[in-house]
Structures are given as C-alpha cells and as structure tokens.
Amino acid sequence: MSEQFKPNIVAFLCNWCTYAGADLAGTSRIQYPANVKIIRVMCSGRVNPLYVVNALQQGADGVLISGCHPGDCHYMEGNFYARRRLKLLKELLEFTGVDPRRFNMSWVSASEGHKWKEVVEKAVEDAIAAGPFDQFRRRQIGW
Amino acid sequence: MDLNQLRKVAAEVVSRDDVKYLIGWRRGTFGYRVAPYFVEDAAGVDELIFSPLCISNLATYLTLVEKLPVPRGQEPDKRKVALLVKGCDSRAVAQLLVEKGVKREEIVVVGLPCPGMIDRDLLAEKYPETDKAAELRWNGEDFLLVGEGEDIVIPRAEVLAEKCRLCRHPNPVLSDITVGEPVKPWAAADDSGVAEIEAKGAAERWDYWEEQFSKCVRCYSCKSACPLCYCEDCILDRLDPIWVNRAVNFSENTAFHLARAFHLAGRCVECGECERVCPAGIPLGKLNRKLAQTVREEYGFEPGLDPEAEPFQASYKPDDPEEFIL
C-alpha cells in the first residue's frame, strides 16, 4: 500500500466531561489525529453496546468510548454502569475474534485536553495496528 | 425418583383453589420422547413423569403465556401457576424473580433434585435403534433404557447433556415443595469449551465464529426457548429504530448473536435451552458461558442463586475492574 491506512474511529463522548475535554483540546490548539468521528451522547452510560456493534458493522475500524472519571458523573452513577457493561462487551467482542485493539474506553475529564490527545493517538495507533476491518461490514442489499 | 410421590404432590397442588394449572412433563407421542404437559386437574396427574429426558426448561412458559386483556367488568384470573423445576430451571425462576418478570405470589415452585439429563441427540447417535423404547430411567449413576426386549444400561458419561456435565447446582435453589432427596452435586467438568476458543488467536476465533454464525437461519428459536428472553418489546422485533437488520447474512447474524449473548450477560443461568433448540447447531452455550465466566470471576456474581439479589447490569460497585480503561 503506497498510502498509509487511515482508520475510521467512532468516538462516543459524554457531554459533560470528554466532549468538553475534546473542546478544550481544540481551543488550546492541541494537534491530534483527525481520524476520530465524534458522536456526543449525554453520558457514557447512554452508550448502548449495540451502538458499538453497529458502528463496526457500518465500517468503523475502531470505537472509542469516553466519559467522566468514576465519581464525577453528572448523573452520579452513569459511568459506573457503562464500565460494567462495556467490560462485558469488550470480553464478548474479543471472544468472537474482534481484535481487542479496536475497542477502547477512557475517562477524560473536561480539563484534560492533553489526555484526550493521548487517548486519540493511542486509539489511532491501535486501529492502524489492527488494520482495516472489512469482515464485519454490513452488506449493501442490492437488487 | 419416585413418580408416585411426584404425582401425589402434583395432585395436591393442582387441587388447590388458588392454582390454575401445573406445568410438568409427560410422555411424548413417539418412543421415549418427552413433551411439556399442562395439568389442569387432579385427574391428569397420572400422566406426569420425570425422566432423564425431561431436559426442557419449563420456566419459559411462565413468561411465554399470552396475557389477554381482561374484558370490562371481569376480574383478572389471579390464580397461581405451579411448575416443576430442576436445579437449572429453578435458577431461571430465581432470575425472573430478581427482574420482577414474575412475582413470587404468582407461582408455586415444585423442586425436583436432578441427577443429570440425557442429550437426546447423543442418545440417538449412540443407540440409534432404541428410538421406539418406551422409557428411560436413572439407574444409580447411569441410565437404564426399558422396553423393546432387554433393558440396556447406558453409561452416564456417554449421553450426559453438556449443561449437566458442567452443572454446579443440581438441586433447586428455591422451591415451595421439594419432591425426593437432594442429590449430591457432582464435580463439574471444566471443559466448558470457553478456554479452548480463548486459546486460539483472534483471526482463528473470528473464522470459527464466522463458520458458526453463517449457519444461522434466524429462526429465533434461541430467543423463544430462553426463559430469560421475555421482553414484550424486543429490539429484534422493532422496525424503528432497526437495531439488527433482518437480512440473513454473516454481518447481521453476528450482530444478532452478539446482541442476544449480551442481553443475557449476567443473567444467563446456563440452562442450555438455546443451544438445545438451535436447528443449525450453533454452540450458543459457549458465548453464554464465556460471559457467565467473566461475571463470575471478575465480579464474583452468579445469577439466579438469590431471588433478592440486584440485577447484575443494573447495579455497580465503585471498585469494579477497570484495567481496560485508558
């Protein structure tokens, strides 16, 4: 391949922490890879595991979920539920043979613009290492 | 297992005014096969049996029953439903109670300690000509096939169902009435098939599941037979939003199976019904057992043991594992 593989990463960010953190990274002019497509959700606990499965089906090479640090959730406990749920999803995806590097989760607070940069860099690095993910792509139905 | 004792207890239960019917097993229409049986009055109890082929989980029927709207002016039927449960079935009932899928006062649980069940496919494979035999019984550790000439002793290891090999709770975890003596739990085998798959590389695992999921015809038997798949509004039936497309291809099949397994994470009681009814022979039990194992080992939680417990995915502990989080 002459051109380097540019992964598509879907990021589900919590409105109160990581989205603000990513915003801070932007306003502070921190340079980070442009491979993440951010979807803002109100809480990391809002992320239905099927969102992740659907993202992978629709051509994402990696998924990143990020929310507030435990204890800092705007809704008191949303990220605790997310943690349990997404741990199980990670195990399940891994068990079915999806490269574990395609699934990343992080806690990034509103003041951690630099951490957001590191997280994105790590996710992109992981997705590049895992390669394009075409096996699971949803087939277009054509008649 | 003394069938007379079971029938006597069943007769007492169905004769009660507050019991609508009792769900049990009776002989099927062919050979040694067994079918579910709804007993409505004491006269019907003579057909009840409990044999090593009573593998089906009757707890499914608690939530499968259609709840018709009550006509104006009529009182709803508040009578209880009685059912026979083995160890694994009783865990399903306990989990239903945890989730408030059924209420405790709606059911009468008749517990039957279970010495282990036969996998009928294995039996048919190893003893193909015994189809027409009338009866199967427990014979100490082993099984005894009666009818058609000589009785045949079938060694336990040959035909024991996989879920029973791995069984850790052969005695009912909850019951109003227990019939028979508790059995001694046997040493559960370790070969749940999970470690074997985990030992493979990611690409190999993907290939394995690709082969398995490609067989799926999306009949949703696994969902129908599962005692814990009872949402009235299932994501698989919804058209808006459509979570999993209905197309039968590998991508959608995989999404479906991931969704199904995930929805049972921390809830599955490993009764093995999904795998048993699957017409394509997909090892669904392995997916369930993998998640059950994670929940057990990482969170120290086992569903269906305590009807007062909190549902696993609707609770949390501040110190849950989070080593995977950046």
Coordinates of C-alpha atoms in Angstrom, one line a residue:
Chain A
M1 CA 0.0 0.0 0.0
S2 CA 1.5 3.3 -1.1
E3 CA -0.7 5.4 1.1
Q4 CA -0.8 4.8 4.8
F5 CA -4.0 3.2 6.1
K6 CA -6.3 5.9 7.7
P7 CA -8.6 4.3 10.2
N8 CA -12.1 5.4 10.9
I9 CA -12.7 5.7 14.6
V10 CA -16.1 6.4 16.0
A11 CA -15.9 8.1 19.4
F12 CA -18.8 8.3 21.8
L13 CA -18.1 11.1 24.2
C14 CA -20.0 12.1 27.2
N15 CA -21.4 15.6 27.0
W16 CA -20.2 16.7 30.4
C17 CA -16.6 15.6 30.5
T18 CA -14.9 14.2 27.5
Y19 CA -16.7 16.3 24.9
A20 CA -15.7 19.4 26.9
G21 CA -12.2 17.9 27.2
A22 CA -12.0 17.5 23.4
D23 CA -13.3 21.0 23.0
L24 CA -10.6 22.2 25.3
A25 CA -8.0 20.4 23.2
G26 CA -9.4 22.2 20.2
T27 CA -9.4 25.7 21.8
S28 CA -5.9 25.1 23.2
R29 CA -4.8 24.2 19.6
I30 CA -3.5 20.8 20.6
Q31 CA -2.8 18.8 17.5
Y32 CA -4.2 15.3 17.4
P33 CA -5.1 12.8 14.6
A34 CA -8.2 13.7 12.6
N35 CA -9.4 10.0 12.4
V36 CA -12.0 10.2 15.2
K37 CA -15.6 11.0 14.3
I38 CA -17.1 12.2 17.5
I39 CA -20.7 11.4 18.5
R40 CA -21.8 13.3 21.5
V41 CA -24.0 11.4 24.0
M42 CA -25.3 12.7 27.3
C43 CA -23.5 10.2 29.4
S44 CA -21.2 7.2 28.8
G45 CA -24.0 5.2 30.4
R46 CA -26.1 6.2 27.4
V47 CA -23.9 4.1 25.1
N48 CA -25.8 1.0 24.2
P49 CA -23.4 -1.8 23.4
L50 CA -25.3 -2.2 20.2
Y51 CA -24.1 1.2 19.1
V52 CA -20.6 -0.2 19.1
V53 CA -21.6 -3.3 17.2
N54 CA -23.5 -1.1 14.7
A55 CA -20.5 1.2 14.3
L56 CA -18.3 -1.7 13.5
Q57 CA -20.9 -3.0 11.0
Q58 CA -21.1 0.3 9.3
G59 CA -17.4 0.5 8.6
A60 CA -15.7 1.8 11.7
D61 CA -12.2 0.3 12.2
G62 CA -12.3 1.2 15.9
V63 CA -14.6 2.5 18.6
L64 CA -13.6 4.8 21.4
I65 CA -15.9 5.5 24.3
S66 CA -15.0 8.1 26.8
G67 CA -16.7 9.6 29.8
C68 CA -16.2 11.2 33.2
H69 CA -13.9 9.7 35.8
P70 CA -15.7 7.4 38.2
G71 CA -17.4 9.5 40.8
D72 CA -17.5 12.6 38.6
C73 CA -20.5 11.6 36.6
H74 CA -23.0 14.4 36.0
Y75 CA -25.7 11.8 36.6
M76 CA -24.0 10.4 39.7
E77 CA -23.6 6.8 38.5
G78 CA -23.9 6.5 34.7
N79 CA -20.3 5.8 34.1
F80 CA -20.3 3.0 36.7
Y81 CA -22.9 1.2 34.7
A82 CA -21.1 1.9 31.5
R83 CA -17.9 0.4 32.9
R84 CA -19.6 -2.9 33.8
R85 CA -21.5 -3.1 30.5
L86 CA -18.7 -2.2 28.2
K87 CA -16.3 -4.5 30.0
L88 CA -18.6 -7.4 29.2
L89 CA -18.9 -6.1 25.6
K90 CA -15.2 -6.0 25.3
E91 CA -14.9 -9.5 26.5
L92 CA -17.6 -10.7 24.1
L93 CA -16.1 -9.0 21.1
E94 CA -12.7 -10.4 22.0
F95 CA -14.2 -13.8 22.3
T96 CA -15.8 -13.7 18.9
G97 CA -12.4 -12.7 17.4
V98 CA -12.7 -9.0 17.0
D99 CA -9.2 -7.5 17.6
P100 CA -9.3 -6.1 21.2
R101 CA -7.4 -3.1 19.9
R102 CA -10.5 -1.9 18.1
F103 CA -12.3 -1.2 21.3
N104 CA -11.0 1.5 23.6
M105 CA -12.5 3.1 26.6
S106 CA -11.2 6.0 28.6
W107 CA -12.0 8.5 31.3
V108 CA -11.2 12.0 30.2
S109 CA -12.4 15.0 32.3
A110 CA -13.3 18.4 30.9
S111 CA -9.9 19.8 31.9
E112 CA -7.8 17.0 30.4
G113 CA -7.2 18.3 26.8
H114 CA -3.8 16.7 26.8
K115 CA -5.1 13.4 28.0
W116 CA -7.7 13.4 25.2
K117 CA -4.9 13.9 22.7
E118 CA -3.0 10.9 24.1
V119 CA -6.1 8.8 24.1
V120 CA -6.9 9.6 20.5
E121 CA -3.3 8.9 19.5
K122 CA -3.4 5.6 21.3
A123 CA -6.7 4.6 19.6
V124 CA -5.5 5.6 16.2
E125 CA -2.2 3.7 16.7
D126 CA -4.2 0.6 17.8
A127 CA -6.6 0.8 14.9
I128 CA -3.7 1.1 12.4
A129 CA -2.0 -1.9 14.1
A130 CA -5.3 -3.9 13.8
G131 CA -5.7 -2.9 10.2
P132 CA -8.9 -2.3 8.2
F133 CA -12.0 -4.1 9.5
D134 CA -14.0 -5.2 6.5
Q135 CA -15.1 -8.7 7.5
F136 CA -17.9 -7.4 9.6
R137 CA -19.2 -4.7 7.3
R138 CA -22.9 -4.6 6.6
R139 CA -23.7 -5.9 3.2
Q140 CA -25.5 -3.5 1.0
I141 CA -28.6 -5.1 -0.3
G142 CA -28.9 -4.5 -4.0
W143 CA -31.4 -5.9 -6.4
Chain B
M1 CA -37.2 -40.6 41.7
D2 CA -40.5 -41.9 43.0
L3 CA -43.1 -41.0 40.4
N4 CA -46.0 -41.8 42.7
Q5 CA -44.7 -39.3 45.2
L6 CA -44.4 -36.7 42.5
R7 CA -47.9 -37.4 41.3
K8 CA -49.3 -37.3 44.8
V9 CA -47.7 -33.9 45.4
A10 CA -48.8 -32.6 42.0
A11 CA -52.4 -33.8 42.6
E12 CA -52.4 -31.9 45.9
V13 CA -51.1 -28.8 44.2
V14 CA -53.5 -28.7 41.3
S15 CA -56.5 -29.4 43.6
R16 CA -55.8 -26.2 45.4
D17 CA -58.3 -23.4 44.6
D18 CA -55.6 -20.9 44.1
V19 CA -53.7 -22.9 41.4
K20 CA -54.6 -22.5 37.8
Y21 CA -52.5 -25.3 36.4
L22 CA -49.3 -27.2 36.9
I23 CA -46.6 -27.3 34.2
G24 CA -44.7 -30.6 34.0
W25 CA -43.7 -33.3 31.6
R26 CA -45.4 -36.3 30.1
R27 CA -44.5 -38.9 27.5
G28 CA -44.3 -37.6 24.0
T29 CA -46.0 -39.2 21.1
F30 CA -43.1 -41.3 20.0
G31 CA -40.8 -43.7 21.8
Y32 CA -39.1 -42.4 24.9
R33 CA -39.6 -38.7 23.9
V34 CA -40.9 -36.3 26.4
A35 CA -43.3 -33.3 26.0
P36 CA -44.3 -30.5 28.2
Y37 CA -47.6 -31.0 29.9
F38 CA -50.1 -28.6 31.4
V39 CA -52.1 -30.3 34.2
E40 CA -55.4 -28.6 35.0
D41 CA -57.0 -31.0 37.4
A42 CA -56.0 -33.9 39.7
A43 CA -57.2 -36.5 37.2
G44 CA -54.5 -35.5 34.8
V45 CA -51.5 -36.1 37.2
D46 CA -51.2 -39.8 36.3
E47 CA -49.5 -38.8 33.0
L48 CA -46.8 -36.7 34.8
I49 CA -43.3 -38.1 34.5
F50 CA -39.8 -37.1 35.5
S51 CA -37.2 -39.0 33.4
P52 CA -33.7 -38.3 32.2
L53 CA -35.2 -36.8 29.1
C54 CA -37.1 -34.0 30.9
I55 CA -34.4 -31.6 29.8
S56 CA -36.6 -28.7 28.7
N57 CA -36.8 -25.7 30.9
L58 CA -40.4 -25.2 31.9
A59 CA -39.7 -21.7 33.4
T60 CA -40.0 -20.5 29.8
Y61 CA -43.8 -21.0 29.9
L62 CA -44.2 -18.5 32.8
T63 CA -43.4 -15.6 30.6
L64 CA -44.5 -17.1 27.2
V65 CA -48.1 -17.3 28.2
E66 CA -50.2 -14.8 26.4
K67 CA -51.8 -12.2 28.7
L68 CA -55.0 -11.2 27.1
P69 CA -56.7 -8.0 28.1
V70 CA -59.4 -8.6 30.7
P71 CA -62.9 -7.7 29.5
R72 CA -64.6 -4.9 31.3
G73 CA -66.4 -6.0 34.4
Q74 CA -64.5 -9.2 34.8
E75 CA -61.9 -9.9 37.4
P76 CA -58.5 -11.0 36.2
D77 CA -57.5 -14.6 36.9
K78 CA -55.2 -14.2 39.9
R79 CA -54.6 -17.9 40.4
K80 CA -51.1 -19.2 40.6
V81 CA -49.2 -21.3 38.1
A82 CA -47.4 -24.3 39.5
L83 CA -44.4 -25.7 37.8
L84 CA -41.8 -28.5 38.2
V85 CA -38.3 -27.3 38.2
K86 CA -34.9 -28.9 38.1
G87 CA -31.8 -27.2 39.5
C88 CA -31.1 -25.1 36.4
D89 CA -34.8 -24.3 35.9
S90 CA -35.1 -23.0 39.5
R91 CA -32.2 -20.6 38.8
A92 CA -34.2 -19.3 35.8
V93 CA -37.1 -18.8 38.1
A94 CA -34.9 -17.0 40.7
Q95 CA -33.6 -14.7 38.0
L96 CA -37.1 -14.0 36.8
L97 CA -38.0 -13.0 40.4
V98 CA -34.9 -10.8 40.5
E99 CA -36.0 -9.0 37.4
K100 CA -39.7 -9.0 38.5
G101 CA -40.6 -10.8 35.3
V102 CA -42.9 -12.9 37.5
K103 CA -44.0 -12.3 41.0
R104 CA -43.4 -14.7 43.8
E105 CA -47.0 -14.9 44.7
E106 CA -47.9 -15.8 41.2
I107 CA -46.1 -19.1 41.2
V108 CA -45.8 -22.4 43.1
V109 CA -42.5 -24.0 42.6
V110 CA -42.2 -27.7 42.9
G111 CA -38.5 -28.6 43.1
L112 CA -37.0 -31.8 41.8
P113 CA -33.4 -32.6 42.6
C114 CA -31.9 -33.5 39.2
P115 CA -29.4 -36.4 38.9
G116 CA -28.5 -35.3 35.3
M117 CA -30.2 -35.3 32.0
I118 CA -29.6 -37.1 28.7
D119 CA -28.8 -35.3 25.5
R120 CA -31.2 -36.9 23.1
D121 CA -29.1 -36.2 20.1
L122 CA -26.2 -38.1 21.7
L123 CA -28.5 -40.9 22.6
A124 CA -29.9 -41.2 19.1
E125 CA -26.4 -41.2 17.8
K126 CA -25.0 -43.8 20.1
Y127 CA -28.1 -46.0 20.3
P128 CA -29.8 -45.4 17.0
E129 CA -32.1 -48.4 17.1
T130 CA -33.6 -47.7 20.5
D131 CA -35.9 -44.9 19.3
K132 CA -39.0 -46.8 20.0
A133 CA -38.1 -47.8 23.5
A134 CA -40.7 -46.8 26.0
E135 CA -38.9 -45.4 28.9
L136 CA -35.7 -44.1 30.3
R137 CA -34.8 -44.2 34.0
W138 CA -32.0 -43.4 36.3
N139 CA -30.1 -46.4 37.4
G140 CA -27.7 -45.3 40.1
E141 CA -25.1 -43.2 38.3
D142 CA -26.1 -44.5 34.9
F143 CA -29.2 -44.6 32.8
L144 CA -31.5 -47.5 32.1
L145 CA -33.4 -47.9 28.9
V146 CA -36.5 -50.0 29.3
G147 CA -38.6 -51.7 26.7
E148 CA -38.0 -53.4 23.3
G149 CA -36.6 -56.6 24.7
E150 CA -33.7 -56.4 27.1
D151 CA -33.1 -53.4 29.3
I152 CA -29.9 -51.6 28.3
V153 CA -27.7 -49.8 30.8
I154 CA -26.3 -46.7 29.3
P155 CA -23.1 -45.3 30.9
R156 CA -23.6 -41.8 32.2
A157 CA -20.5 -40.4 30.5
E158 CA -21.8 -41.4 27.1
V159 CA -25.0 -39.5 26.9
L160 CA -25.0 -36.9 29.7
A161 CA -26.0 -33.5 28.3
E162 CA -23.3 -30.9 28.2
K163 CA -25.0 -28.5 30.6
C164 CA -25.3 -31.3 33.1
R165 CA -21.7 -32.1 32.8
L166 CA -20.9 -28.5 33.7
C167 CA -23.7 -28.3 36.3
R168 CA -22.9 -26.8 39.7
H169 CA -26.4 -26.6 41.1
P170 CA -28.4 -29.8 40.5
N171 CA -30.6 -29.1 43.5
P172 CA -33.3 -26.5 43.2
V173 CA -32.2 -23.2 44.7
L174 CA -35.7 -22.2 45.5
S175 CA -38.9 -24.3 45.8
D176 CA -42.1 -24.3 47.8
I177 CA -42.3 -28.1 47.8
T178 CA -39.4 -30.4 47.1
V179 CA -40.0 -33.9 45.9
G180 CA -37.3 -36.5 46.5
E181 CA -34.0 -36.4 48.3
P182 CA -31.4 -33.8 47.4
V183 CA -28.7 -35.2 45.1
K184 CA -25.1 -34.8 45.8
P185 CA -23.6 -32.3 43.4
W186 CA -21.0 -33.9 41.2
A187 CA -17.7 -32.5 40.3
A188 CA -18.5 -30.1 37.4
A189 CA -16.3 -30.6 34.4
D190 CA -14.1 -27.7 33.4
D191 CA -14.3 -28.2 29.6
S192 CA -16.9 -25.6 29.0
G193 CA -15.4 -25.0 25.6
V194 CA -14.5 -21.4 26.5
A195 CA -10.8 -22.0 27.3
E196 CA -10.5 -23.9 24.1
I197 CA -11.7 -21.0 22.0
E198 CA -9.8 -18.4 24.0
A199 CA -6.6 -20.3 23.3
K200 CA -6.9 -19.6 19.6
G201 CA -5.7 -16.4 18.0
A202 CA -8.1 -13.6 17.2
A203 CA -8.2 -14.4 13.5
E204 CA -8.8 -18.1 14.2
R205 CA -11.6 -17.2 16.6
W206 CA -13.2 -14.9 14.0
D207 CA -13.0 -17.8 11.5
Y208 CA -14.6 -20.2 13.9
W209 CA -17.5 -17.9 14.7
E210 CA -17.9 -16.9 11.1
E211 CA -18.4 -20.5 10.3
Q212 CA -20.9 -20.9 13.2
F213 CA -22.8 -17.7 12.7
S214 CA -23.1 -18.2 8.9
K215 CA -25.2 -21.3 9.7
C216 CA -27.8 -19.3 11.5
V217 CA -31.2 -19.1 9.7
R218 CA -32.5 -16.5 12.1
C219 CA -35.4 -18.6 13.3
Y220 CA -35.1 -17.0 16.7
S221 CA -35.7 -20.4 18.4
C222 CA -32.9 -19.5 20.9
K223 CA -34.8 -16.4 21.8
S224 CA -38.1 -18.2 22.1
A225 CA -36.8 -21.1 24.2
C226 CA -34.8 -18.9 26.6
P227 CA -36.6 -18.5 29.9
L228 CA -35.0 -15.1 30.3
C229 CA -35.7 -13.6 26.8
Y230 CA -39.2 -12.3 27.5
C231 CA -39.2 -8.5 26.7
E232 CA -42.6 -7.6 25.4
D233 CA -40.9 -5.1 23.1
C234 CA -37.8 -6.9 21.8
I235 CA -35.2 -5.0 19.8
L236 CA -35.3 -7.7 17.2
D237 CA -39.0 -7.1 16.5
R238 CA -38.7 -3.4 16.3
L239 CA -38.6 -1.7 12.9
D240 CA -37.9 1.8 14.2
P241 CA -35.1 2.0 15.2
I242 CA -34.0 -1.1 13.5
W243 CA -31.1 -2.4 15.6
V244 CA -30.3 -5.6 13.8
N245 CA -31.3 -5.9 10.1
R246 CA -33.4 -9.0 9.3
A247 CA -31.2 -9.9 6.3
V248 CA -29.8 -13.4 6.8
N249 CA -26.1 -12.8 6.2
F250 CA -23.0 -13.1 8.2
S251 CA -22.8 -9.5 9.3
E252 CA -26.3 -9.3 10.6
N253 CA -26.2 -12.8 12.0
T254 CA -23.1 -11.8 14.0
A255 CA -24.8 -8.6 15.2
F256 CA -27.8 -10.7 16.2
H257 CA -25.8 -13.2 18.2
L258 CA -23.7 -10.5 19.9
A259 CA -26.9 -8.8 20.9
R260 CA -28.5 -12.0 22.1
A261 CA -25.5 -13.0 24.1
F262 CA -25.0 -9.6 25.5
H263 CA -28.6 -9.3 26.6
L264 CA -28.0 -12.4 28.7
A265 CA -24.8 -11.2 30.2
G266 CA -25.0 -11.5 34.0
R267 CA -28.5 -13.1 33.6
C268 CA -27.9 -16.4 31.8
V269 CA -28.4 -19.3 34.2
E270 CA -26.8 -21.8 31.7
C271 CA -29.8 -24.0 31.3
G272 CA -28.7 -24.8 27.8
E273 CA -32.0 -24.3 26.1
C274 CA -30.8 -22.0 23.3
E275 CA -28.2 -24.5 22.2
R276 CA -30.5 -27.4 22.5
V277 CA -33.2 -26.0 20.3
C278 CA -30.9 -24.5 17.7
P279 CA -31.7 -26.2 14.4
A280 CA -28.3 -25.1 13.0
G281 CA -26.3 -26.5 15.9
I282 CA -24.6 -23.2 16.7
P283 CA -22.7 -23.5 20.1
L284 CA -24.6 -20.6 21.7
G285 CA -23.8 -22.0 25.1
K286 CA -20.2 -21.1 24.7
L287 CA -21.0 -17.5 24.2
N288 CA -23.2 -17.5 27.3
R289 CA -20.7 -19.4 29.3
K290 CA -17.9 -17.1 28.4
L291 CA -19.9 -14.1 29.7
A292 CA -21.1 -16.0 32.8
Q293 CA -17.5 -16.9 33.5
T294 CA -16.3 -13.3 33.2
V295 CA -19.1 -12.2 35.5
R296 CA -18.3 -15.0 38.0
E297 CA -14.5 -14.5 38.0
E298 CA -14.2 -10.7 37.7
Y299 CA -17.3 -9.6 39.6
G300 CA -17.9 -12.6 41.9
F301 CA -21.5 -12.7 40.8
E302 CA -23.6 -15.7 39.8
P303 CA -27.1 -15.0 38.5
G304 CA -30.1 -17.0 39.6
L305 CA -29.0 -18.0 43.1
D306 CA -30.6 -15.3 45.2
P307 CA -34.1 -14.1 44.3
E308 CA -33.3 -11.0 46.4
A309 CA -30.1 -10.1 44.5
E310 CA -29.7 -6.9 42.4
P311 CA -29.7 -7.4 38.7
F312 CA -26.1 -7.5 37.5
Q313 CA -26.2 -4.9 34.8
A314 CA -28.4 -2.6 36.8
S315 CA -26.0 -2.4 39.7
Y316 CA -22.4 -1.5 40.2
K317 CA -19.6 -1.4 42.7
P318 CA -17.3 1.5 43.0
D319 CA -14.3 -0.9 42.7
D320 CA -15.4 -2.8 39.6
P321 CA -12.5 -3.8 37.4
E322 CA -11.4 -1.1 35.1
E323 CA -7.9 -2.1 34.0
F324 CA -9.0 -2.0 30.4
I325 CA -9.9 1.7 30.6
L326 CA -7.3 4.2 29.5

